[in-house]
mmCIF file with all atom_site columns, C-alpha atoms in Angstrom:
data_model
loop_
_atom_site.group_PDB
_atom_site.id
_atom_site.type_symbol
_atom_site.label_atom_id
_atom_site.label_alt_id
_atom_site.label_comp_id
_atom_site.label_asym_id
_atom_site.label_entity_id
_atom_site.label_seq_id
_atom_site.pdbx_PDB_ins_code
_atom_site.Cartn_x
_atom_site.Cartn_y
_atom_site.Cartn_z
_atom_site.occupancy
_atom_site.B_iso_or_equiv
_atom_site.pdbx_formal_charge
_atom_site.auth_seq_id
_atom_site.auth_comp_id
_atom_site.auth_asym_id
_atom_site.auth_atom_id
_atom_site.pdbx_PDB_model_num
ATOM 1   C CA . MET A 1 1   ? 0.083  0.001  0.300  1.00 72.00 ? 6   MET A CA 1
ATOM 2   C CA . THR A 1 2   ? 1.071  3.542  -0.797 1.00 91.00 ? 7   THR A CA 1
ATOM 3   C CA . THR A 1 3   ? 2.159  5.206  2.688  1.00 94.00 ? 8   THR A CA 1
ATOM 4   C CA . GLN A 1 4   ? -0.413 8.051  2.594  1.00 97.00 ? 9   GLN A CA 1
ATOM 5   C CA . VAL A 1 5   ? 1.077  9.892  6.431  1.00 98.00 ? 10  VAL A CA 1
ATOM 6   C CA . ILE A 1 6   ? 4.372  10.076 7.383  1.00 98.00 ? 11  ILE A CA 1
ATOM 7   C CA . VAL A 1 7   ? 4.645  10.780 11.847 1.00 98.00 ? 12  VAL A CA 1
ATOM 8   C CA . LEU A 1 8   ? 8.113  12.146 12.508 1.00 98.00 ? 13  LEU A CA 1
ATOM 9   C CA . ASN A 1 9   ? 7.997  12.080 16.499 1.00 98.00 ? 14  ASN A CA 1
ATOM 10  C CA . GLY A 1 10  ? 11.462 13.695 18.372 1.00 97.00 ? 15  GLY A CA 1
ATOM 11  C CA . GLY A 1 11  ? 12.078 15.735 21.230 1.00 94.00 ? 16  GLY A CA 1
ATOM 12  C CA . SER A 1 12  ? 11.961 19.511 20.996 1.00 92.00 ? 17  SER A CA 1
ATOM 13  C CA . SER A 1 13  ? 15.110 20.416 18.676 1.00 94.00 ? 18  SER A CA 1
ATOM 14  C CA . ALA A 1 14  ? 15.786 17.333 17.260 1.00 96.00 ? 19  ALA A CA 1
ATOM 15  C CA . GLY A 1 15  ? 16.116 17.898 14.051 1.00 95.00 ? 20  GLY A CA 1
ATOM 16  C CA . LYS A 1 16  ? 12.475 17.527 12.881 1.00 97.00 ? 21  LYS A CA 1
ATOM 17  C CA . SER A 1 17  ? 11.636 20.203 10.885 1.00 95.00 ? 22  SER A CA 1
ATOM 18  C CA . GLU A 1 18  ? 14.427 20.361 8.942  1.00 97.00 ? 23  GLU A CA 1
ATOM 19  C CA . ILE A 1 19  ? 14.058 16.439 7.611  1.00 98.00 ? 24  ILE A CA 1
ATOM 20  C CA . VAL A 1 20  ? 10.239 17.580 7.018  1.00 98.00 ? 25  VAL A CA 1
ATOM 21  C CA . ARG A 1 21  ? 11.391 20.692 4.663  1.00 98.00 ? 26  ARG A CA 1
ATOM 22  C CA . ARG A 1 22  ? 13.767 18.048 3.110  1.00 98.00 ? 27  ARG A CA 1
ATOM 23  C CA . LEU A 1 23  ? 11.055 15.370 2.484  1.00 98.00 ? 28  LEU A CA 1
ATOM 24  C CA . GLN A 1 24  ? 9.046  17.853 0.693  1.00 98.00 ? 29  GLN A CA 1
ATOM 25  C CA . ALA A 1 25  ? 12.314 18.718 -1.794 1.00 97.00 ? 30  ALA A CA 1
ATOM 26  C CA . VAL A 1 26  ? 12.670 15.458 -2.213 1.00 97.00 ? 31  VAL A CA 1
ATOM 27  C CA . LEU A 1 27  ? 9.328  13.206 -1.991 1.00 96.00 ? 32  LEU A CA 1
ATOM 28  C CA . PRO A 1 28  ? 8.271  12.470 -6.016 1.00 89.00 ? 33  PRO A CA 1
ATOM 29  C CA . ARG A 1 29  ? 4.600  14.851 -5.019 1.00 93.00 ? 34  ARG A CA 1
ATOM 30  C CA . PRO A 1 30  ? 3.348  17.729 -3.187 1.00 96.00 ? 35  PRO A CA 1
ATOM 31  C CA . TRP A 1 31  ? 3.163  16.848 0.487  1.00 98.00 ? 36  TRP A CA 1
ATOM 32  C CA . LEU A 1 32  ? 1.637  19.106 3.221  1.00 98.00 ? 37  LEU A CA 1
ATOM 33  C CA . ALA A 1 33  ? 3.424  19.001 6.614  1.00 98.00 ? 38  ALA A CA 1
ATOM 34  C CA . PHE A 1 34  ? 1.473  19.864 9.342  1.00 98.00 ? 39  PHE A CA 1
ATOM 35  C CA . GLY A 1 35  ? 3.367  20.432 13.129 1.00 96.00 ? 40  GLY A CA 1
ATOM 36  C CA . VAL A 1 36  ? 2.441  20.483 17.022 1.00 94.00 ? 41  VAL A CA 1
ATOM 37  C CA . ASP A 1 37  ? 4.711  23.836 17.088 1.00 91.00 ? 42  ASP A CA 1
ATOM 38  C CA . SER A 1 38  ? 1.716  25.493 14.501 1.00 93.00 ? 43  SER A CA 1
ATOM 39  C CA . LEU A 1 39  ? -1.034 24.063 16.442 1.00 95.00 ? 44  LEU A CA 1
ATOM 40  C CA . ILE A 1 40  ? 0.615  25.899 19.425 1.00 91.00 ? 45  ILE A CA 1
ATOM 41  C CA . GLU A 1 41  ? 0.724  29.248 17.212 1.00 92.00 ? 46  GLU A CA 1
ATOM 42  C CA . ALA A 1 42  ? -2.818 28.145 16.039 1.00 94.00 ? 47  ALA A CA 1
ATOM 43  C CA . MET A 1 43  ? -4.121 28.299 20.132 1.00 92.00 ? 48  MET A CA 1
ATOM 44  C CA . PRO A 1 44  ? -5.221 31.668 21.801 1.00 92.00 ? 49  PRO A CA 1
ATOM 45  C CA . ALA A 1 45  ? -2.675 33.240 23.819 1.00 90.00 ? 50  ALA A CA 1
ATOM 46  C CA . SER A 1 46  ? -4.597 32.820 27.000 1.00 91.00 ? 51  SER A CA 1
ATOM 47  C CA . MET A 1 47  ? -3.892 29.475 26.552 1.00 90.00 ? 52  MET A CA 1
ATOM 48  C CA . ARG A 1 48  ? 0.282  29.209 26.674 1.00 84.00 ? 53  ARG A CA 1
ATOM 49  C CA . ALA A 1 49  ? -0.189 30.238 30.181 1.00 79.00 ? 54  ALA A CA 1
ATOM 50  C CA . SER A 1 50  ? -2.910 28.010 31.828 1.00 83.00 ? 55  SER A CA 1
ATOM 51  C CA . ASP A 1 51  ? -3.223 24.503 33.728 1.00 86.00 ? 56  ASP A CA 1
ATOM 52  C CA . ALA A 1 52  ? -6.447 23.975 31.426 1.00 91.00 ? 57  ALA A CA 1
ATOM 53  C CA . GLY A 1 53  ? -3.998 24.640 27.997 1.00 89.00 ? 58  GLY A CA 1
ATOM 54  C CA . ILE A 1 54  ? -0.379 24.257 28.036 1.00 88.00 ? 59  ILE A CA 1
ATOM 55  C CA . GLU A 1 55  ? 2.383  25.516 30.180 1.00 85.00 ? 60  GLU A CA 1
ATOM 56  C CA . PHE A 1 56  ? 5.555  25.879 29.527 1.00 83.00 ? 61  PHE A CA 1
ATOM 57  C CA . ASP A 1 57  ? 8.389  25.141 33.011 1.00 81.00 ? 62  ASP A CA 1
ATOM 58  C CA . GLN A 1 58  ? 11.088 27.173 33.638 1.00 80.00 ? 63  GLN A CA 1
ATOM 59  C CA . ASP A 1 59  ? 13.328 23.527 33.512 1.00 78.00 ? 64  ASP A CA 1
ATOM 60  C CA . GLY A 1 60  ? 11.857 22.677 30.051 1.00 77.00 ? 65  GLY A CA 1
ATOM 61  C CA . GLY A 1 61  ? 9.089  20.466 31.105 1.00 80.00 ? 66  GLY A CA 1
ATOM 62  C CA . VAL A 1 62  ? 6.089  20.806 29.185 1.00 86.00 ? 67  VAL A CA 1
ATOM 63  C CA . ASN A 1 63  ? 2.369  20.133 30.714 1.00 86.00 ? 68  ASN A CA 1
ATOM 64  C CA . VAL A 1 64  ? -0.627 19.911 28.765 1.00 90.00 ? 69  VAL A CA 1
ATOM 65  C CA . GLY A 1 65  ? -4.513 20.464 30.259 1.00 88.00 ? 70  GLY A CA 1
ATOM 66  C CA . PRO A 1 66  ? -8.186 19.345 29.168 1.00 93.00 ? 71  PRO A CA 1
ATOM 67  C CA . GLU A 1 67  ? -8.355 21.999 26.676 1.00 94.00 ? 72  GLU A CA 1
ATOM 68  C CA . PHE A 1 68  ? -5.281 21.340 25.349 1.00 92.00 ? 73  PHE A CA 1
ATOM 69  C CA . MET A 1 69  ? -6.066 18.437 24.380 1.00 94.00 ? 74  MET A CA 1
ATOM 70  C CA . ALA A 1 70  ? -9.891 18.686 22.513 1.00 95.00 ? 75  ALA A CA 1
ATOM 71  C CA . LEU A 1 71  ? -7.960 21.231 20.460 1.00 95.00 ? 76  LEU A CA 1
ATOM 72  C CA . GLN A 1 72  ? -5.173 18.465 19.483 1.00 95.00 ? 77  GLN A CA 1
ATOM 73  C CA . THR A 1 73  ? -7.992 16.319 19.124 1.00 96.00 ? 78  THR A CA 1
ATOM 74  C CA . ALA A 1 74  ? -9.592 17.970 16.710 1.00 97.00 ? 79  ALA A CA 1
ATOM 75  C CA . TRP A 1 75  ? -6.700 18.664 14.924 1.00 97.00 ? 80  TRP A CA 1
ATOM 76  C CA . MET A 1 76  ? -5.773 14.982 14.473 1.00 98.00 ? 81  MET A CA 1
ATOM 77  C CA . GLU A 1 77  ? -9.330 14.630 13.098 1.00 98.00 ? 82  GLU A CA 1
ATOM 78  C CA . GLY A 1 78  ? -8.965 17.313 10.287 1.00 98.00 ? 83  GLY A CA 1
ATOM 79  C CA . ILE A 1 79  ? -6.073 16.885 9.382  1.00 98.00 ? 84  ILE A CA 1
ATOM 80  C CA . ALA A 1 80  ? -7.013 12.640 8.795  1.00 98.00 ? 85  ALA A CA 1
ATOM 81  C CA . ALA A 1 81  ? -9.368 14.609 7.187  1.00 98.00 ? 86  ALA A CA 1
ATOM 82  C CA . MET A 1 82  ? -7.008 16.317 4.824  1.00 98.00 ? 87  MET A CA 1
ATOM 83  C CA . VAL A 1 83  ? -5.424 12.805 4.268  1.00 98.00 ? 88  VAL A CA 1
ATOM 84  C CA . ARG A 1 84  ? -9.003 10.936 3.143  1.00 98.00 ? 89  ARG A CA 1
ATOM 85  C CA . ALA A 1 85  ? -9.706 14.005 0.879  1.00 98.00 ? 90  ALA A CA 1
ATOM 86  C CA . GLY A 1 86  ? -6.126 12.676 -1.359 1.00 96.00 ? 91  GLY A CA 1
ATOM 87  C CA . ALA A 1 87  ? -3.706 15.005 -0.052 1.00 97.00 ? 92  ALA A CA 1
ATOM 88  C CA . PRO A 1 88  ? -0.592 13.544 1.759  1.00 97.00 ? 93  PRO A CA 1
ATOM 89  C CA . VAL A 1 89  ? 0.758  14.872 5.029  1.00 98.00 ? 94  VAL A CA 1
ATOM 90  C CA . ILE A 1 90  ? 3.841  14.975 6.943  1.00 98.00 ? 95  ILE A CA 1
ATOM 91  C CA . ILE A 1 91  ? 3.115  15.400 10.965 1.00 98.00 ? 96  ILE A CA 1
ATOM 92  C CA . ASP A 1 92  ? 6.564  17.142 12.963 1.00 98.00 ? 97  ASP A CA 1
ATOM 93  C CA . ASP A 1 93  ? 5.230  16.072 16.503 1.00 96.00 ? 98  ASP A CA 1
ATOM 94  C CA . VAL A 1 94  ? 6.094  15.483 20.167 1.00 95.00 ? 99  VAL A CA 1
ATOM 95  C CA . PHE A 1 95  ? 4.641  12.777 21.600 1.00 94.00 ? 100 PHE A CA 1
ATOM 96  C CA . LEU A 1 96  ? 4.775  13.820 25.388 1.00 90.00 ? 101 LEU A CA 1
ATOM 97  C CA . GLY A 1 97  ? 2.426  10.991 25.860 1.00 90.00 ? 102 GLY A CA 1
ATOM 98  C CA . GLY A 1 98  ? 4.935  8.750  24.611 1.00 91.00 ? 103 GLY A CA 1
ATOM 99  C CA . ALA A 1 99  ? 2.800  5.511  23.021 1.00 94.00 ? 104 ALA A CA 1
ATOM 100 C CA . ALA A 1 100 ? -0.749 7.092  24.986 1.00 94.00 ? 105 ALA A CA 1
ATOM 101 C CA . THR A 1 101 ? -0.143 9.775  22.063 1.00 95.00 ? 106 THR A CA 1
ATOM 102 C CA . GLN A 1 102 ? 0.314  7.592  19.354 1.00 97.00 ? 107 GLN A CA 1
ATOM 103 C CA . ARG A 1 103 ? -2.586 5.519  19.812 1.00 97.00 ? 108 ARG A CA 1
ATOM 104 C CA . ARG A 1 104 ? -4.344 8.963  19.716 1.00 97.00 ? 109 ARG A CA 1
ATOM 105 C CA . TRP A 1 105 ? -2.830 9.409  16.499 1.00 98.00 ? 110 TRP A CA 1
ATOM 106 C CA . GLN A 1 106 ? -3.491 5.661  15.173 1.00 98.00 ? 111 GLN A CA 1
ATOM 107 C CA . ALA A 1 107 ? -7.553 6.518  16.327 1.00 98.00 ? 112 ALA A CA 1
ATOM 108 C CA . ALA A 1 108 ? -7.411 9.700  14.592 1.00 98.00 ? 113 ALA A CA 1
ATOM 109 C CA . LEU A 1 109 ? -5.480 8.134  11.282 1.00 98.00 ? 114 LEU A CA 1
ATOM 110 C CA . GLY A 1 110 ? -7.404 4.715  11.704 1.00 97.00 ? 115 GLY A CA 1
ATOM 111 C CA . GLY A 1 111 ? -7.417 2.369  8.317  1.00 97.00 ? 116 GLY A CA 1
ATOM 112 C CA . LEU A 1 112 ? -5.024 4.886  6.786  1.00 98.00 ? 117 LEU A CA 1
ATOM 113 C CA . GLU A 1 113 ? -0.944 3.674  5.365  1.00 97.00 ? 118 GLU A CA 1
ATOM 114 C CA . VAL A 1 114 ? 1.100  5.398  8.129  1.00 98.00 ? 119 VAL A CA 1
ATOM 115 C CA . LEU A 1 115 ? 5.147  5.812  8.319  1.00 98.00 ? 120 LEU A CA 1
ATOM 116 C CA . TRP A 1 116 ? 5.427  5.752  11.725 1.00 98.00 ? 121 TRP A CA 1
ATOM 117 C CA . VAL A 1 117 ? 9.390  7.642  12.163 1.00 98.00 ? 122 VAL A CA 1
ATOM 118 C CA . GLY A 1 118 ? 11.255 8.242  15.638 1.00 98.00 ? 123 GLY A CA 1
ATOM 119 C CA . VAL A 1 119 ? 13.352 10.868 15.199 1.00 98.00 ? 124 VAL A CA 1
ATOM 120 C CA . ARG A 1 120 ? 16.246 10.841 18.186 1.00 98.00 ? 125 ARG A CA 1
ATOM 121 C CA . CYS A 1 121 ? 19.454 13.192 18.213 1.00 97.00 ? 126 CYS A CA 1
ATOM 122 C CA . ASP A 1 122 ? 22.072 12.530 21.892 1.00 96.00 ? 127 ASP A CA 1
ATOM 123 C CA . SER A 1 123 ? 20.289 15.349 24.326 1.00 94.00 ? 128 SER A CA 1
ATOM 124 C CA . ALA A 1 124 ? 23.532 16.933 24.220 1.00 94.00 ? 129 ALA A CA 1
ATOM 125 C CA . VAL A 1 125 ? 23.469 17.525 21.091 1.00 95.00 ? 130 VAL A CA 1
ATOM 126 C CA . ALA A 1 126 ? 19.787 18.722 20.944 1.00 94.00 ? 131 ALA A CA 1
ATOM 127 C CA . ALA A 1 127 ? 20.656 21.196 23.814 1.00 93.00 ? 132 ALA A CA 1
ATOM 128 C CA . GLU A 1 128 ? 23.527 22.911 21.750 1.00 93.00 ? 133 GLU A CA 1
ATOM 129 C CA . ARG A 1 129 ? 20.890 23.294 19.143 1.00 93.00 ? 134 ARG A CA 1
ATOM 130 C CA . GLU A 1 130 ? 18.255 24.610 21.606 1.00 89.00 ? 135 GLU A CA 1
ATOM 131 C CA . ARG A 1 131 ? 21.421 26.907 22.877 1.00 89.00 ? 136 ARG A CA 1
ATOM 132 C CA . THR A 1 132 ? 21.196 28.295 19.549 1.00 89.00 ? 137 THR A CA 1
ATOM 133 C CA . ARG A 1 133 ? 17.995 28.378 18.454 1.00 83.00 ? 138 ARG A CA 1
ATOM 134 C CA . GLY A 1 134 ? 16.836 30.554 20.939 1.00 70.00 ? 139 GLY A CA 1
ATOM 135 C CA . ASP A 1 135 ? 13.267 29.979 21.049 1.00 73.00 ? 140 ASP A CA 1
ATOM 136 C CA . ARG A 1 136 ? 13.198 27.419 23.457 1.00 76.00 ? 141 ARG A CA 1
ATOM 137 C CA . VAL A 1 137 ? 12.887 27.133 26.936 1.00 78.00 ? 142 VAL A CA 1
ATOM 138 C CA . PRO A 1 138 ? 16.152 25.518 27.866 1.00 81.00 ? 143 PRO A CA 1
ATOM 139 C CA . GLY A 1 139 ? 16.086 21.981 29.228 1.00 87.00 ? 144 GLY A CA 1
ATOM 140 C CA . MET A 1 140 ? 13.084 21.115 26.869 1.00 86.00 ? 145 MET A CA 1
ATOM 141 C CA . ALA A 1 141 ? 15.403 19.058 24.592 1.00 91.00 ? 146 ALA A CA 1
ATOM 142 C CA . VAL A 1 142 ? 17.212 17.255 27.626 1.00 91.00 ? 147 VAL A CA 1
ATOM 143 C CA . THR A 1 143 ? 13.811 16.380 28.964 1.00 90.00 ? 148 THR A CA 1
ATOM 144 C CA . GLN A 1 144 ? 12.118 15.307 25.672 1.00 90.00 ? 149 GLN A CA 1
ATOM 145 C CA . ALA A 1 145 ? 14.839 13.395 23.784 1.00 90.00 ? 150 ALA A CA 1
ATOM 146 C CA . GLU A 1 146 ? 14.101 9.970  25.360 1.00 91.00 ? 151 GLU A CA 1
ATOM 147 C CA . ILE A 1 147 ? 11.034 10.598 26.682 1.00 91.00 ? 152 ILE A CA 1
ATOM 148 C CA . VAL A 1 148 ? 8.853  10.641 23.586 1.00 93.00 ? 153 VAL A CA 1
ATOM 149 C CA . HIS A 1 149 ? 10.064 7.535  22.818 1.00 95.00 ? 154 HIS A CA 1
ATOM 150 C CA . GLU A 1 150 ? 9.088  5.512  25.223 1.00 94.00 ? 155 GLU A CA 1
ATOM 151 C CA . GLY A 1 151 ? 6.555  2.696  24.668 1.00 95.00 ? 156 GLY A CA 1
ATOM 152 C CA . MET A 1 152 ? 6.420  3.588  20.911 1.00 96.00 ? 157 MET A CA 1
ATOM 153 C CA . VAL A 1 153 ? 6.289  1.553  17.924 1.00 96.00 ? 158 VAL A CA 1
ATOM 154 C CA . TYR A 1 154 ? 8.418  2.467  14.796 1.00 98.00 ? 159 TYR A CA 1
ATOM 155 C CA . ASP A 1 155 ? 8.341  1.614  11.312 1.00 97.00 ? 160 ASP A CA 1
ATOM 156 C CA . LEU A 1 156 ? 11.295 3.056  10.512 1.00 98.00 ? 161 LEU A CA 1
ATOM 157 C CA . GLU A 1 157 ? 14.381 5.036  12.957 1.00 98.00 ? 162 GLU A CA 1
ATOM 158 C CA . VAL A 1 158 ? 16.719 8.177  11.910 1.00 98.00 ? 163 VAL A CA 1
ATOM 159 C CA . ASP A 1 159 ? 19.281 9.526  14.270 1.00 98.00 ? 164 ASP A CA 1
ATOM 160 C CA . THR A 1 160 ? 20.246 13.022 13.810 1.00 97.00 ? 165 THR A CA 1
ATOM 161 C CA . THR A 1 161 ? 22.926 13.264 15.985 1.00 97.00 ? 166 THR A CA 1
ATOM 162 C CA . ARG A 1 162 ? 25.302 12.690 13.358 1.00 96.00 ? 167 ARG A CA 1
ATOM 163 C CA . THR A 1 163 ? 23.344 12.221 10.015 1.00 97.00 ? 168 THR A CA 1
ATOM 164 C CA . GLY A 1 164 ? 22.437 15.408 8.400  1.00 97.00 ? 169 GLY A CA 1
ATOM 165 C CA . SER A 1 165 ? 18.220 16.372 7.457  1.00 97.00 ? 170 SER A CA 1
ATOM 166 C CA . LEU A 1 166 ? 18.987 15.349 4.531  1.00 98.00 ? 171 LEU A CA 1
ATOM 167 C CA . ALA A 1 167 ? 20.367 12.265 4.448  1.00 98.00 ? 172 ALA A CA 1
ATOM 168 C CA . CYS A 1 168 ? 17.354 11.240 6.898  1.00 98.00 ? 173 CYS A CA 1
ATOM 169 C CA . ALA A 1 169 ? 14.551 12.613 4.342  1.00 98.00 ? 174 ALA A CA 1
ATOM 170 C CA . GLU A 1 170 ? 16.457 10.010 1.527  1.00 98.00 ? 175 GLU A CA 1
ATOM 171 C CA . ILE A 1 171 ? 16.074 7.002  4.344  1.00 98.00 ? 176 ILE A CA 1
ATOM 172 C CA . ILE A 1 172 ? 12.403 7.763  5.025  1.00 98.00 ? 177 ILE A CA 1
ATOM 173 C CA . ALA A 1 173 ? 11.665 8.616  1.107  1.00 97.00 ? 178 ALA A CA 1
ATOM 174 C CA . ASP A 1 174 ? 13.458 5.532  0.303  1.00 96.00 ? 179 ASP A CA 1
ATOM 175 C CA . ARG A 1 175 ? 10.661 3.777  2.377  1.00 96.00 ? 180 ARG A CA 1
ATOM 176 C CA . VAL A 1 176 ? 8.192  6.006  0.957  1.00 96.00 ? 181 VAL A CA 1
ATOM 177 C CA . ARG A 1 177 ? 8.662  4.973  -2.428 1.00 92.00 ? 182 ARG A CA 1
ATOM 178 C CA . ARG A 1 178 ? 9.366  1.555  -1.682 1.00 89.00 ? 183 ARG A CA 1
ATOM 179 C CA . SER A 1 179 ? 5.184  1.449  -0.372 1.00 84.00 ? 184 SER A CA 1
ATOM 180 C CA . GLY A 1 180 ? 4.285  2.099  -3.593 1.00 77.00 ? 185 GLY A CA 1
ATOM 181 C CA . GLU A 1 181 ? 4.988  6.084  -3.536 1.00 59.00 ? 186 GLU A CA 1
ATOM 182 C CA . PRO A 1 182 ? 3.380  6.967  -7.255 1.00 55.00 ? 187 PRO A CA 1
ATOM 183 C CA . LEU A 1 183 ? 6.466  8.747  -9.294 1.00 44.00 ? 188 LEU A CA 1
#
């Protein structure tokens, strides 16, 4: 079966967004890309400082509440609807709930052909990327480096510690092509 959805899961500053851009360049047909960062940016500012929404701790921890979860579920279902309407999609996410988050995505993407990709990066390397980016709460990369992979089942894993985003994208694209991706 042809892959319809590519889900990239990894901690903050692991390199997912760059892999997404590279995938869009190397895959033979157009793919839409959606990331959890865009979901958070789309939410009202009041939700970014509320225990019902999403809170970023000073040590890099992230806490999500029921309002965030409800909007995230709607976002997941909306992405699934686009795929069902014929748009192939790449998802860039951070599974703070590990396997529980994967189960939520599996429910939304039920019946679709999904390639589950773990994006790993050594926590020290991710922390340095986080520091140079300057747009993340310090500590997120280290806090998330392993927790997002707990209990996960992947079809493929890439590691950006020493492998560039283009090489990682080529590995993923090769798997998609082998799934029957039309040229």
